[in-house]
mmCIF file of C-alpha atoms and ligand atoms in Angstrom:
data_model
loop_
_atom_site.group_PDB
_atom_site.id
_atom_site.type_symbol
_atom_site.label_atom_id
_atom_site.label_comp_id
_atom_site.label_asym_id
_atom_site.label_seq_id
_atom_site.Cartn_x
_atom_site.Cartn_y
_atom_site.Cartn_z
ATOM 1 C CA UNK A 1 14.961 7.482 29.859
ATOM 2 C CA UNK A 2 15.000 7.384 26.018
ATOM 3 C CA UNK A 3 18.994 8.389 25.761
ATOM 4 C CA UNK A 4 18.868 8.343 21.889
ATOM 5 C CA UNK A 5 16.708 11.879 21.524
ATOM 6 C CA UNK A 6 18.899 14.843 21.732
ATOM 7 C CA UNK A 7 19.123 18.560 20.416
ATOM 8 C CA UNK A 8 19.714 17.327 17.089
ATOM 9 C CA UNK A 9 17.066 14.802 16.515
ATOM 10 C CA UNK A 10 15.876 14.691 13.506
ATOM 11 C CA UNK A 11 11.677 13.991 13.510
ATOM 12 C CA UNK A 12 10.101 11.807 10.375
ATOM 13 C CA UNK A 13 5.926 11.752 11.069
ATOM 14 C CA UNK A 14 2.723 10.281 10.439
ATOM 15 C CA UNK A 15 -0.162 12.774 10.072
ATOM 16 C CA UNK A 16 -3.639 11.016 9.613
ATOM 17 C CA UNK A 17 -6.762 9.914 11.495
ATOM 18 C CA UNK A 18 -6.728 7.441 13.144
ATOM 19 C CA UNK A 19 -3.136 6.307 13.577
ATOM 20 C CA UNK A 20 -3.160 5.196 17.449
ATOM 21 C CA UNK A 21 -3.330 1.753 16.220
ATOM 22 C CA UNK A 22 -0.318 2.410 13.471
ATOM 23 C CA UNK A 23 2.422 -0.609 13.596
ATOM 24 C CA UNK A 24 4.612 2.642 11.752
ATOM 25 C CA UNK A 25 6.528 4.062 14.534
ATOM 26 C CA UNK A 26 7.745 0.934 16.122
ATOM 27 C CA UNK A 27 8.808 -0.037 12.835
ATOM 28 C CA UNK A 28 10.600 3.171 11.943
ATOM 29 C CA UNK A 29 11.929 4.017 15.463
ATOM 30 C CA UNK A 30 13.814 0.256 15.773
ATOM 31 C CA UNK A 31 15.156 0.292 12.085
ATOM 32 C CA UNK A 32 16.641 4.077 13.040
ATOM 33 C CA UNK A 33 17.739 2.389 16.039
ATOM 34 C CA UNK A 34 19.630 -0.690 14.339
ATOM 35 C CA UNK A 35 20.978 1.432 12.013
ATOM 36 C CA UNK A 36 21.995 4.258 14.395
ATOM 37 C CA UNK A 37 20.322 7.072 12.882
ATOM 38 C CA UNK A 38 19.912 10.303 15.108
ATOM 39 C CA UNK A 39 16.393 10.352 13.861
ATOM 40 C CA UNK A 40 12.787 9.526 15.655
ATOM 41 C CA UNK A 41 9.317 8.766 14.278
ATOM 42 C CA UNK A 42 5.939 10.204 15.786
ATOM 43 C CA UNK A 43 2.142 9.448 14.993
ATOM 44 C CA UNK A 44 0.019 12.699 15.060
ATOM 45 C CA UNK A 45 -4.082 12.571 14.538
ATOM 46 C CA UNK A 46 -4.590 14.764 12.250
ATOM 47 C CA UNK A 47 -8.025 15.323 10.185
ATOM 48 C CA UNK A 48 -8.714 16.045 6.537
ATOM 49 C CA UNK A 49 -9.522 19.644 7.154
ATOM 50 C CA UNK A 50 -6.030 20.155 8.969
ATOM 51 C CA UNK A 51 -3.832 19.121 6.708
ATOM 52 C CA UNK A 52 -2.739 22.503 5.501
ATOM 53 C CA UNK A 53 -1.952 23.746 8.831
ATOM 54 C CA UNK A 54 -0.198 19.903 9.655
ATOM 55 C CA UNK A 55 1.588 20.425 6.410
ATOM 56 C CA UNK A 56 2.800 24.439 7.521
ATOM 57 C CA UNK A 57 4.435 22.582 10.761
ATOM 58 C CA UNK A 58 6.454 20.328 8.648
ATOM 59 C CA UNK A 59 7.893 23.019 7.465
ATOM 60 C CA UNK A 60 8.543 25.646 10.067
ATOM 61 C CA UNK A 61 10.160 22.326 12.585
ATOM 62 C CA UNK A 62 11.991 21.449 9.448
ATOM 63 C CA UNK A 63 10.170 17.652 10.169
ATOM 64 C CA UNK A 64 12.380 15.338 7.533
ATOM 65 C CA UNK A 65 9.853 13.586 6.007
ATOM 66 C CA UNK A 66 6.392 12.349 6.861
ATOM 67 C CA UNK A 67 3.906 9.318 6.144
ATOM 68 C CA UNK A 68 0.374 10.023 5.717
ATOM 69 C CA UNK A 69 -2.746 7.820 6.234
ATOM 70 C CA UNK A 70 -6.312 7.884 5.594
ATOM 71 C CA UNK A 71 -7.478 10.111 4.941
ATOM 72 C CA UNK A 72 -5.539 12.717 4.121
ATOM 73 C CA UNK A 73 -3.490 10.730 1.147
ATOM 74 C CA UNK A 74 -5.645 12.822 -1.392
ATOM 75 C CA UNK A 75 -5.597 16.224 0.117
ATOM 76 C CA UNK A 76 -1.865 15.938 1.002
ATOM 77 C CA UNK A 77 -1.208 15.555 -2.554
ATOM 78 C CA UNK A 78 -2.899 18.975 -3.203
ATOM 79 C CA UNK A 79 -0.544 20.251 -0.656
ATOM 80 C CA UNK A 80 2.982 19.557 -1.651
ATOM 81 C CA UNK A 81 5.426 21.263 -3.956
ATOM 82 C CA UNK A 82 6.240 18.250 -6.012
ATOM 83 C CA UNK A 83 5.161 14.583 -6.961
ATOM 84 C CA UNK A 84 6.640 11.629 -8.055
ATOM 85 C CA UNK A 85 5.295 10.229 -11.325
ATOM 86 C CA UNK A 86 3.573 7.362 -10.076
ATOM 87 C CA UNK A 87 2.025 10.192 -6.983
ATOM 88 C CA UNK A 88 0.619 12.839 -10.325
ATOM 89 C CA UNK A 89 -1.213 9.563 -11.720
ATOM 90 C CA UNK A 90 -2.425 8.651 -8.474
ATOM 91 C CA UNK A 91 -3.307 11.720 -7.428
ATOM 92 C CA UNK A 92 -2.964 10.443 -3.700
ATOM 93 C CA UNK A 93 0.241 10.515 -0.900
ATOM 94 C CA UNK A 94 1.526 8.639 1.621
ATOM 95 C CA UNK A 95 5.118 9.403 1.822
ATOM 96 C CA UNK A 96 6.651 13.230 1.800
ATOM 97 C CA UNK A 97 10.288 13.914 1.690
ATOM 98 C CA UNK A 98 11.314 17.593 2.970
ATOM 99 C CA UNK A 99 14.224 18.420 0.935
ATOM 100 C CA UNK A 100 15.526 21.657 2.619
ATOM 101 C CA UNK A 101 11.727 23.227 2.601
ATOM 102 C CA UNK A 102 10.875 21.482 -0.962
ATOM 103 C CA UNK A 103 7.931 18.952 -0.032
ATOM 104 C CA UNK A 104 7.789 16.134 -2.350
ATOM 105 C CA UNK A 105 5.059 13.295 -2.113
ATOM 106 C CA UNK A 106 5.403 9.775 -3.175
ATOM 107 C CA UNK A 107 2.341 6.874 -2.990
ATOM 108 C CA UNK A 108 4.732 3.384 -1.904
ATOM 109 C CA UNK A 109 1.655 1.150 -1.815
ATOM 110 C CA UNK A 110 1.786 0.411 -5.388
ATOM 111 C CA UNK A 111 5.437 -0.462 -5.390
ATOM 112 C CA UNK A 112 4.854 -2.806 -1.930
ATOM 113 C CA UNK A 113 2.655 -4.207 -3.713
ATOM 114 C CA UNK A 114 5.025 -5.189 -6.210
ATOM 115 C CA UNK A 115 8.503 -6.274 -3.986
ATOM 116 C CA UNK A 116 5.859 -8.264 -2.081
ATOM 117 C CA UNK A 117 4.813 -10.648 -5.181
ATOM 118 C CA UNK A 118 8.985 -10.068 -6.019
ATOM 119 C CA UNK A 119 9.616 -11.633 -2.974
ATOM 120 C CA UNK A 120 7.778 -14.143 -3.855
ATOM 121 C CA UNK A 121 9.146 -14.934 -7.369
ATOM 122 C CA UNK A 122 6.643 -13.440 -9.098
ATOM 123 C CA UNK A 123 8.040 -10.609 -11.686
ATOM 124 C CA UNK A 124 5.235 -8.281 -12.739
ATOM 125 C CA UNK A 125 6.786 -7.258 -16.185
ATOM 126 C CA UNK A 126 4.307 -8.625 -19.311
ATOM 127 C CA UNK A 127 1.802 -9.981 -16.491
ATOM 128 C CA UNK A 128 -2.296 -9.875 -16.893
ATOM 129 C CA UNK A 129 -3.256 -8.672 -13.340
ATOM 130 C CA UNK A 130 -7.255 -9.342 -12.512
ATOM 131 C CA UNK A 131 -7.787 -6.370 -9.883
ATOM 132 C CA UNK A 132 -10.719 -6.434 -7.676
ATOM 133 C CA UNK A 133 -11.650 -2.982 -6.428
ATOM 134 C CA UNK A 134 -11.194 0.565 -7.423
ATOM 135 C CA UNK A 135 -10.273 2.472 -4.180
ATOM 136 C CA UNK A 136 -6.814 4.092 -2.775
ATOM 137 C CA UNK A 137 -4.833 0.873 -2.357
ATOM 138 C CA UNK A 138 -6.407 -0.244 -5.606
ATOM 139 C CA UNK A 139 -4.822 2.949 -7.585
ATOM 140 C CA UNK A 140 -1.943 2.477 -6.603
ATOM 141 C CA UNK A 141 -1.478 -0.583 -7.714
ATOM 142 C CA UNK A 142 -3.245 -0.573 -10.838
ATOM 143 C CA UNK A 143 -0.748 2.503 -11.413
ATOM 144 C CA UNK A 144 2.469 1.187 -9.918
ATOM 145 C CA UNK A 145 1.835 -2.197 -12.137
ATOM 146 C CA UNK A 146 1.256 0.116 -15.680
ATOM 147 C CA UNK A 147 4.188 1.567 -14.774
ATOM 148 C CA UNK A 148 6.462 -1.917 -14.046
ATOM 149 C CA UNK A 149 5.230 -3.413 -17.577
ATOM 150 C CA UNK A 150 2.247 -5.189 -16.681
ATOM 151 C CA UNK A 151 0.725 -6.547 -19.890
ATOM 152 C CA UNK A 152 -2.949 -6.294 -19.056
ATOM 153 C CA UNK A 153 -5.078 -4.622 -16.000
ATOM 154 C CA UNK A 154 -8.727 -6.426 -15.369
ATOM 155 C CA UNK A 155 -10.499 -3.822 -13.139
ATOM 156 C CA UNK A 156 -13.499 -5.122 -11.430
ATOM 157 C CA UNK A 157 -15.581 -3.050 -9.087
ATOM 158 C CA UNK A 158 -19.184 -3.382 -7.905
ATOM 159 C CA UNK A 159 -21.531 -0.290 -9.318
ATOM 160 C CA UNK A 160 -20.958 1.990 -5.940
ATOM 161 C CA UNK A 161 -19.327 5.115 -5.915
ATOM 162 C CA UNK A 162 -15.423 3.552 -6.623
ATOM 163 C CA UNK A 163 -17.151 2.642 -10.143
ATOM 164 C CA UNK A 164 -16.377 5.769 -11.534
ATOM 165 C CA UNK A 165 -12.767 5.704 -10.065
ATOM 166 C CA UNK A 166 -12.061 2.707 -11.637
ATOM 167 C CA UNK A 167 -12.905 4.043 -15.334
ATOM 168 C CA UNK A 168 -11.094 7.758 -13.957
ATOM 169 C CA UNK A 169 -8.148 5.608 -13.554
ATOM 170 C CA UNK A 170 -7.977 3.654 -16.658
ATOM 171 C CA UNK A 171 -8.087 7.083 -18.346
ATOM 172 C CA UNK A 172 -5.272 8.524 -16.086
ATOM 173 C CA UNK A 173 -2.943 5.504 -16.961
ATOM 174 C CA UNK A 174 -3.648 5.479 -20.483
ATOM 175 C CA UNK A 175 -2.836 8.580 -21.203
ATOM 176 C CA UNK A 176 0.816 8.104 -19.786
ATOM 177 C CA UNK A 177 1.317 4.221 -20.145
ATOM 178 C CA UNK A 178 0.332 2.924 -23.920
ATOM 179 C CA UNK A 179 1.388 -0.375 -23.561
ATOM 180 C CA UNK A 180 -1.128 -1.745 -21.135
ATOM 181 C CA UNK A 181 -4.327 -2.758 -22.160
ATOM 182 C CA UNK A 182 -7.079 -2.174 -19.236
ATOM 183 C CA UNK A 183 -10.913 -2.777 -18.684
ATOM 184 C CA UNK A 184 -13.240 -1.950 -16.466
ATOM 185 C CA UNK A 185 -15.769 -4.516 -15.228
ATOM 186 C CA UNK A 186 -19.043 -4.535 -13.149
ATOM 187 C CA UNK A 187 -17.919 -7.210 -10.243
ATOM 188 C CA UNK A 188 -21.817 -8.548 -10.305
ATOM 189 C CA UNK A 189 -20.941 -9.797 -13.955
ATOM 190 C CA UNK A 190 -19.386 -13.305 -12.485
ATOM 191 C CA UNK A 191 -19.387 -14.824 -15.749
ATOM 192 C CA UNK A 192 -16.770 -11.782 -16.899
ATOM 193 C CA UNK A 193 -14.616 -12.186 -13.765
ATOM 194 C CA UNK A 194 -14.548 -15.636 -14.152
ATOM 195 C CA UNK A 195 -13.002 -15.908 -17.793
ATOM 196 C CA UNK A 196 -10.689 -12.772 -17.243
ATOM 197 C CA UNK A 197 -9.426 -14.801 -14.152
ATOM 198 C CA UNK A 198 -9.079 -17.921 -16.283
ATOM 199 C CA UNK A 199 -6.408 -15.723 -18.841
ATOM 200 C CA UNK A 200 -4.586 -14.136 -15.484
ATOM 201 C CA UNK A 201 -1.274 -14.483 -14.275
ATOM 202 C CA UNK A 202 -2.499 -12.711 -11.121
ATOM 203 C CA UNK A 203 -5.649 -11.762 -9.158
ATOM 204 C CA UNK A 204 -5.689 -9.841 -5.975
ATOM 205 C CA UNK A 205 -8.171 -8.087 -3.539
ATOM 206 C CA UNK A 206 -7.447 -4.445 -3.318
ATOM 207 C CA UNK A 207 -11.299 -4.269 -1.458
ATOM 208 C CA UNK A 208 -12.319 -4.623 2.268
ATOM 209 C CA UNK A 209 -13.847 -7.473 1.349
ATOM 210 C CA UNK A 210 -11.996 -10.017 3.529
ATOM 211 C CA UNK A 211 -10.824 -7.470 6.430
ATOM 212 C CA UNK A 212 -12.377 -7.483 9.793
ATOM 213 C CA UNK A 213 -15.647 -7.693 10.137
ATOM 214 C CA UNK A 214 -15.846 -8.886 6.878
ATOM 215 C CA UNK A 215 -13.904 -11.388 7.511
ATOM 216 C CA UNK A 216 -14.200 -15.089 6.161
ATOM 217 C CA UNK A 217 -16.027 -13.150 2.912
ATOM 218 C CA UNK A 218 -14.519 -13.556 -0.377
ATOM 219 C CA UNK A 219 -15.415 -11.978 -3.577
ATOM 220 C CA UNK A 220 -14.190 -14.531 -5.640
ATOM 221 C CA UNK A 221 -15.633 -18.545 -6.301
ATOM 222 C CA UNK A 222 -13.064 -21.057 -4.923
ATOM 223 C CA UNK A 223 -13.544 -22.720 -8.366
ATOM 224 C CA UNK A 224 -12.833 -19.963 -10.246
ATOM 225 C CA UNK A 225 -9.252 -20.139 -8.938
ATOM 226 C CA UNK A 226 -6.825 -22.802 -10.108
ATOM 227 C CA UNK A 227 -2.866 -23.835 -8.822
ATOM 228 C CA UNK A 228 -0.695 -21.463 -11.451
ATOM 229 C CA UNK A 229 -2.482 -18.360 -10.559
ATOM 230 C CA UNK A 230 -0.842 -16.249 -7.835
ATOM 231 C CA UNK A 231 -3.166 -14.781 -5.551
ATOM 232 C CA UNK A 232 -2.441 -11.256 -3.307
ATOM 233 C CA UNK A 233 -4.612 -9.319 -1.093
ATOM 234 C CA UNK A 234 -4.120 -5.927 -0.084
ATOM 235 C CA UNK A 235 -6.158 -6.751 3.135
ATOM 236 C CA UNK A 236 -3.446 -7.635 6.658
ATOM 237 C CA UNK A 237 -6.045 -8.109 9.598
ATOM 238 C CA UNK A 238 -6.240 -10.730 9.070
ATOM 239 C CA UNK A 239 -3.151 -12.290 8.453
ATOM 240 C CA UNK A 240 -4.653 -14.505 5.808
ATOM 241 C CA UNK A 241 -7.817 -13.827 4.545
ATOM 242 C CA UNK A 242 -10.540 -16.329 2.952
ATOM 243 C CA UNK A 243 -9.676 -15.744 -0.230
ATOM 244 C CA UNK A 244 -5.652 -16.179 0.259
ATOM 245 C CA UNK A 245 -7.028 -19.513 2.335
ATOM 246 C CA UNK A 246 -8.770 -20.474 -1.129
ATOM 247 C CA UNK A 247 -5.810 -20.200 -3.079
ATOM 248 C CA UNK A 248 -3.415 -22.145 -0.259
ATOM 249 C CA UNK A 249 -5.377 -25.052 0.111
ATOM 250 C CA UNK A 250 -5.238 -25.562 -4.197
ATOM 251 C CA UNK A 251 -1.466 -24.924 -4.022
ATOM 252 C CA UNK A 252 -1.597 -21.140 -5.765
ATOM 253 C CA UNK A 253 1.327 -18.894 -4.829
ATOM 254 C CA UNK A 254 -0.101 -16.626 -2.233
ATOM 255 C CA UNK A 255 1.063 -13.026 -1.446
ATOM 256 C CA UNK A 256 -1.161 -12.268 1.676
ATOM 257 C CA UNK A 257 -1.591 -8.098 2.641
ATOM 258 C CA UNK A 258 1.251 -7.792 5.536
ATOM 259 C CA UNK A 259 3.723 -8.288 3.033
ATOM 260 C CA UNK A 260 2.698 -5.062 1.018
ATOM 261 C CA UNK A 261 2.736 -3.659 4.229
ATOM 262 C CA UNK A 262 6.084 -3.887 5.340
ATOM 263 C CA UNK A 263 7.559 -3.443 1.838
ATOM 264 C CA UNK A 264 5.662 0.156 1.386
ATOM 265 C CA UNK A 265 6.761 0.853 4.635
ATOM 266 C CA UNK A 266 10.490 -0.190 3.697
ATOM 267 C CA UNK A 267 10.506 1.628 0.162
ATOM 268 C CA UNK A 268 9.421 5.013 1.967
ATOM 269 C CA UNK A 269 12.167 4.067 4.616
ATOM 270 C CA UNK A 270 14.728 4.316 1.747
ATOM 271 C CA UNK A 271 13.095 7.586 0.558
ATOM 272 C CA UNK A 272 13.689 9.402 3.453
ATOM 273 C CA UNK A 273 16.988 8.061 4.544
ATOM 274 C CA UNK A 274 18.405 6.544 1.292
ATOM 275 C CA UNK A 275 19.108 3.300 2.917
ATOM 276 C CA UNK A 276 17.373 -0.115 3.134
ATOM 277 C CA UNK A 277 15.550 -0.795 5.868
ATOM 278 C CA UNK A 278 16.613 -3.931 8.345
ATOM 279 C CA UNK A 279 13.467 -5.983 6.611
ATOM 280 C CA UNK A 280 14.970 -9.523 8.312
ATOM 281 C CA UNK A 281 15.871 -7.789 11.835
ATOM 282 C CA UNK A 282 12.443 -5.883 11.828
ATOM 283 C CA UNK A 283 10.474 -8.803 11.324
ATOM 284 C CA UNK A 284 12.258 -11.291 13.259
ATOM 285 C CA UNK A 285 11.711 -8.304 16.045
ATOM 286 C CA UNK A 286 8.083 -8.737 15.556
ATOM 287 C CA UNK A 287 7.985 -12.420 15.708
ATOM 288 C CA UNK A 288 9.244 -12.178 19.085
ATOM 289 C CA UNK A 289 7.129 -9.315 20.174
ATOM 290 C CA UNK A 290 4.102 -11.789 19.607
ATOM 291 C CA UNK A 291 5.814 -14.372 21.511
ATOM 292 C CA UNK A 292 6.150 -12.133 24.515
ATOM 293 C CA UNK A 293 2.676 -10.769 23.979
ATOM 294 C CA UNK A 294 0.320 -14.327 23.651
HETATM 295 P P1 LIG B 1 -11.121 2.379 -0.134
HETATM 296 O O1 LIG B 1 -12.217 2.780 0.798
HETATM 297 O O2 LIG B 1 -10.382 3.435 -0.872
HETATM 298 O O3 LIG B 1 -11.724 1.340 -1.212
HETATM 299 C C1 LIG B 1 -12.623 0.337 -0.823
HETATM 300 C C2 LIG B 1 -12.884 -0.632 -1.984
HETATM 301 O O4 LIG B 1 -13.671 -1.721 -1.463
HETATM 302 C C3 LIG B 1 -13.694 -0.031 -3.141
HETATM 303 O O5 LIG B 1 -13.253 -0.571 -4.366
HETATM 304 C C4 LIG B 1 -15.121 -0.516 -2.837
HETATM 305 O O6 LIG B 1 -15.944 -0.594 -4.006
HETATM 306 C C5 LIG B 1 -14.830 -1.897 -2.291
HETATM 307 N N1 LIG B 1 -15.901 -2.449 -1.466
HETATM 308 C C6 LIG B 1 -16.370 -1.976 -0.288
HETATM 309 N N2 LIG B 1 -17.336 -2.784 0.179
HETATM 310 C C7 LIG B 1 -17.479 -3.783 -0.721
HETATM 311 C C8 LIG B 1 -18.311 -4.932 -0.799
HETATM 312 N N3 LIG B 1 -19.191 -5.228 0.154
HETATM 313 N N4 LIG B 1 -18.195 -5.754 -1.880
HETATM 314 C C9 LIG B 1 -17.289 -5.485 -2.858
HETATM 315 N N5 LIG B 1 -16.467 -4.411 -2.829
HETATM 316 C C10 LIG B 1 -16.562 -3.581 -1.774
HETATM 317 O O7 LIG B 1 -10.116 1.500 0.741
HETATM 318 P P2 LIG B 1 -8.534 1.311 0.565
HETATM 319 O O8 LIG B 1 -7.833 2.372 1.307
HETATM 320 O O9 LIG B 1 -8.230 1.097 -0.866
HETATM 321 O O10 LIG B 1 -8.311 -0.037 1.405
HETATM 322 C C11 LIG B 1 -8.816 -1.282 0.936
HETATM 323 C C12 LIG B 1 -8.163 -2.417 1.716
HETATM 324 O O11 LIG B 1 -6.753 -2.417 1.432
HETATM 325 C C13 LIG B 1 -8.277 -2.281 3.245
HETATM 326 O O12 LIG B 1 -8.423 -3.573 3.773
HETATM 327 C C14 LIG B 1 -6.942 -1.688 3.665
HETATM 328 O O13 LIG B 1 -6.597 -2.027 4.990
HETATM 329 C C15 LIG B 1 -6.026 -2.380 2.670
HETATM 330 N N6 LIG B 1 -4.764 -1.654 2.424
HETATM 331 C C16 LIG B 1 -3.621 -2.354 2.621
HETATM 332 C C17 LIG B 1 -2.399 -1.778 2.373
HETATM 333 C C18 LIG B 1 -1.170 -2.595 2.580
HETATM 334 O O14 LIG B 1 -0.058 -2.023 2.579
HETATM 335 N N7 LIG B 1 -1.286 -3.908 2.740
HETATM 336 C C19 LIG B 1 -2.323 -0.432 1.913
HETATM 337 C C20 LIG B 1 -3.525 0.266 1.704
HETATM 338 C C21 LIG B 1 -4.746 -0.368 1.967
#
């Protein structure tokens, strides 16, 4: 029998559609664990069209904060009292912090993003970021990287409905951030993407392009890429993609997706408990998960 849920137990959520396959509340529910934290985590489909009620139960169980998935990130944002700065610009959620019945929403995607290229040495500040893709994960970042100093943004986006986002979001950014210079590219203009990528510090894939089943795709000419450019995908199934294979094998410094992952997941930890998650413990926890598992 679980013997850490009592009458006190205080619940932190997911609310989206689908979340069965969520790595969230193992993650959450062993760092509360380690930590010894009288709180638990629980997934919860919930559709677009039931947010408000979804959003109504947070508040009458007095639920201490919630993550929310696709795709509810946009209407939850609608739905909240407050946002964070980076959330406004975004206009999109995936974090929610009940301060005694005050809902605030935070997006942590953008700023995974960024601890996961820290992690790896790379500092964002006065960087030209190439950006391929113009949907929720791309936003974020785009936004999150404005925000951290980034010295230029290189949006490219093929001419489908995220086109318009893309310019939507240069707009948003520029009218809070001055001191970024951004464009907005067609991705079919391969002579464009491959001069801005020759002048970037860093290129990543913020599209499905990559993810399962489009797996072994890449957007992006192996020759186009060359050993000082860092390289990050937003994309984690799979672990590496073909474009993070790419930059390996020329010796680029590679920030694959799982790494965003786990830091957006450990920046909203800190938002709704104020500490840092176990990051080390947590993953090592993982590693031997898959050991038991193969
Ligand atoms: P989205 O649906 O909001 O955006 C999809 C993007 O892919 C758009 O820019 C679209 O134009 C582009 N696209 C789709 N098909 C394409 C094609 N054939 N060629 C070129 N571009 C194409 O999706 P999203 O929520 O932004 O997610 C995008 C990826 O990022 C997914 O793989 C998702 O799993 C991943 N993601 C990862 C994290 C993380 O923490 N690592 C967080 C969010 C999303």
């Amino acid at each position: 029998m679980e013997k850490r849920i009592s009458g006190t137990t205080g619940l932190f959520t997911l609310l989206g559609s689908p979340v069965g396959h969520s790595g969230s509340p193992a993650m959450f529910n062993f760092s509360f664990q380690k930590q010894g934290l009288d709180y638990a985590y629980l997934a919860f489909d919930v559709k677009k069209e039931q947010m408000p009620q979804a959003i109504d139960a947070l508040r009458l169980f007095k639920v201490r904060g919630s993550n929310v998935t696709m795709p509810c990130k946009t209407v939850a944002a609608d739905l909240v009292d407050d946002l964070s700065p980076a959330a406004k610009i975004v206009g999109a959620i995936n974090v929610i912090v009940n301060d005694n019945g005050k809902l605030t929403g935070h997006i942590t995607d953008g700023l995974g993003f960024v601890k996961n290229l820290q992690e790896k040495g790379v500092d964002i500040k006065g960087k030209k970021l190439v950006v391929l893709g113009a949907g929720g994960a791309a936003t974020a970042i785009q936004v999150q990287s404005a925000l951290d100093g980034a010295s230029a943004i290189s949006i490219f986006n093929k001419k489908d409905a995220f086109f318009e986002n893309a310019q939507a979001t240069k707009k948003k950014i520029n009218d809070s951030v001055t001191a970024v210079e951004l464009h907005v590219y067609d991705l079919d203009d391969q002579e464009k993407l491959k001069a801005e990528i020759a002048s970037a510090d860093i290129l990543v894939n913020t599209t499905i392009v990559g993810m399962k089943p489009l797996d072994g795709q890449s957007l992006v000419d192996k020759s186009f890429l060359r050993k000082d450019l860092v390289v990050a995908d937003t994309v984690y199934n799979p672990l590496k993609t073909q474009l993070i294979l790419d930059a390996e094998s020329l010796g680029c410094t590679v920030a694959p997706g799982k790494g965003m992952l786990l830091w957006q997941g450990a920046a909203a930890y800190k938002l709704f408990t104020g500490k840092d998650m176990p990051v080390d413990e947590y993953r090592k926890f993982e590693e031997e998960q898959k050991a038991v598992n193969a």
